[in-house]
mmCIF file of C-alpha atoms in Angstrom:
data_model
loop_
_atom_site.group_PDB
_atom_site.id
_atom_site.type_symbol
_atom_site.label_atom_id
_atom_site.label_comp_id
_atom_site.label_asym_id
_atom_site.label_seq_id
_atom_site.Cartn_x
_atom_site.Cartn_y
_atom_site.Cartn_z
ATOM 1 C CA MET A 247 -2.965 -32.224 10.263
ATOM 2 C CA PRO A 248 -5.605 -33.249 7.396
ATOM 3 C CA ALA A 249 -5.017 -35.969 4.987
ATOM 4 C CA HIS A 250 -5.406 -33.741 1.615
ATOM 5 C CA VAL A 251 -2.599 -31.319 2.993
ATOM 6 C CA ASN A 252 -0.350 -34.408 3.688
ATOM 7 C CA ASN A 253 -1.248 -35.593 0.371
ATOM 8 C CA GLN A 254 -0.446 -32.053 -1.435
ATOM 9 C CA ALA A 255 3.069 -32.026 0.322
ATOM 10 C CA GLU A 256 3.842 -35.724 -0.854
ATOM 11 C CA HIS A 257 3.040 -34.566 -4.181
ATOM 12 C CA LEU A 258 5.232 -31.380 -4.287
ATOM 13 C CA ARG A 259 8.133 -33.298 -2.488
ATOM 14 C CA TYR A 260 7.901 -35.880 -5.625
ATOM 15 C CA GLU A 261 7.964 -32.838 -8.145
ATOM 16 C CA ALA A 262 11.204 -31.395 -6.406
ATOM 17 C CA LYS A 263 13.163 -34.614 -6.396
ATOM 18 C CA GLY A 264 13.037 -34.693 -10.145
ATOM 19 C CA ARG A 265 14.677 -31.180 -9.962
ATOM 20 C CA ASN A 266 18.291 -30.752 -9.019
ATOM 21 C CA VAL A 267 19.083 -26.833 -8.576
ATOM 22 C CA GLU A 268 22.770 -27.833 -8.302
ATOM 23 C CA GLU A 269 22.778 -29.157 -11.709
ATOM 24 C CA LEU A 270 21.743 -26.374 -13.450
ATOM 25 C CA PRO A 271 24.642 -24.748 -15.522
ATOM 26 C CA VAL A 272 25.282 -20.766 -14.722
ATOM 27 C CA ALA A 273 26.940 -18.831 -17.590
ATOM 28 C CA SER A 274 28.263 -16.024 -15.406
ATOM 29 C CA GLU A 275 30.206 -14.523 -18.179
ATOM 30 C CA LYS A 276 27.041 -14.027 -19.891
ATOM 31 C CA LEU A 277 25.523 -12.075 -16.935
ATOM 32 C CA PRO A 278 26.060 -8.180 -17.030
ATOM 33 C CA SER A 279 27.573 -6.661 -14.309
ATOM 34 C CA ARG A 280 25.879 -4.999 -11.142
ATOM 35 C CA LEU A 281 26.727 -1.618 -12.464
ATOM 36 C CA ASP A 282 25.339 -2.114 -15.912
ATOM 37 C CA VAL A 283 21.804 -3.550 -14.320
ATOM 38 C CA HIS A 284 21.543 -0.868 -11.785
ATOM 39 C CA ARG A 285 22.168 2.201 -14.567
ATOM 40 C CA ARG A 286 19.668 0.923 -16.687
ATOM 41 C CA LYS A 287 17.216 1.080 -14.165
ATOM 42 C CA ARG A 288 18.034 4.499 -13.323
ATOM 43 C CA SER A 289 17.974 5.526 -16.864
ATOM 44 C CA LYS A 290 14.490 4.229 -17.117
ATOM 45 C CA LYS A 291 13.422 6.456 -14.156
ATOM 46 C CA LYS A 292 14.700 9.627 -15.466
ATOM 47 C CA LYS A 293 12.580 8.905 -18.819
ATOM 48 C CA ALA A 294 9.511 8.387 -16.443
ATOM 49 C CA LEU A 295 9.881 11.910 -14.876
ATOM 50 C CA SER A 296 10.644 14.160 -17.864
ATOM 51 C CA PHE A 297 6.980 14.957 -18.956
ATOM 52 C CA PRO A 298 6.716 18.761 -18.717
ATOM 53 C CA LEU A 299 2.714 18.745 -19.053
ATOM 54 C CA ILE A 300 1.999 16.107 -16.302
ATOM 55 C CA ARG A 301 4.195 18.093 -13.931
ATOM 56 C CA ILE A 302 2.278 21.465 -15.206
ATOM 57 C CA LEU A 303 -0.914 19.783 -14.315
ATOM 58 C CA LEU A 304 0.095 18.292 -11.069
ATOM 59 C CA VAL A 305 1.443 21.724 -10.173
ATOM 60 C CA PHE A 306 -2.248 23.042 -11.178
ATOM 61 C CA PHE A 307 -4.028 20.421 -9.283
ATOM 62 C CA PHE A 308 -2.089 21.164 -5.871
ATOM 63 C CA LEU A 309 -2.946 24.899 -6.081
ATOM 64 C CA ILE A 310 -6.615 24.060 -6.912
ATOM 65 C CA VAL A 311 -6.436 21.953 -3.647
ATOM 66 C CA ILE A 312 -4.998 24.339 -1.690
ATOM 67 C CA GLY A 313 -7.226 27.227 -2.804
ATOM 68 C CA ALA A 314 -10.177 25.048 -1.798
ATOM 69 C CA LEU A 315 -8.813 24.512 1.647
ATOM 70 C CA LEU A 316 -7.860 28.259 2.292
ATOM 71 C CA SER A 317 -11.209 29.741 0.443
ATOM 72 C CA PRO A 318 -13.079 29.728 3.599
ATOM 73 C CA PHE A 319 -10.588 31.901 5.488
ATOM 74 C CA TRP A 320 -10.029 34.203 2.759
ATOM 75 C CA LEU A 321 -13.944 34.844 2.462
ATOM 76 C CA GLU A 322 -13.889 35.835 6.042
ATOM 77 C CA TYR A 323 -11.292 38.207 5.591
ATOM 78 C CA MET A 324 -12.842 39.929 2.858
ATOM 79 C CA LEU A 325 -16.078 40.414 4.130
#
């Protein structure tokens, strides 16, 4: 193993010794319940999908793509 990699690991070990995760206080009373957190996420997604103009433009886009793909068949049928 190269020497510079070992030096980098030693530096990180030295920094990690100063931190002790178990000593950090966790105030579980202040945290919201899981239900509240997930409910907020669902409500944000519903707001993002409520744009009727974007839906209409998306439908027109798909119709144009489908029309472009099927136009050779329609032209042969009409001739």
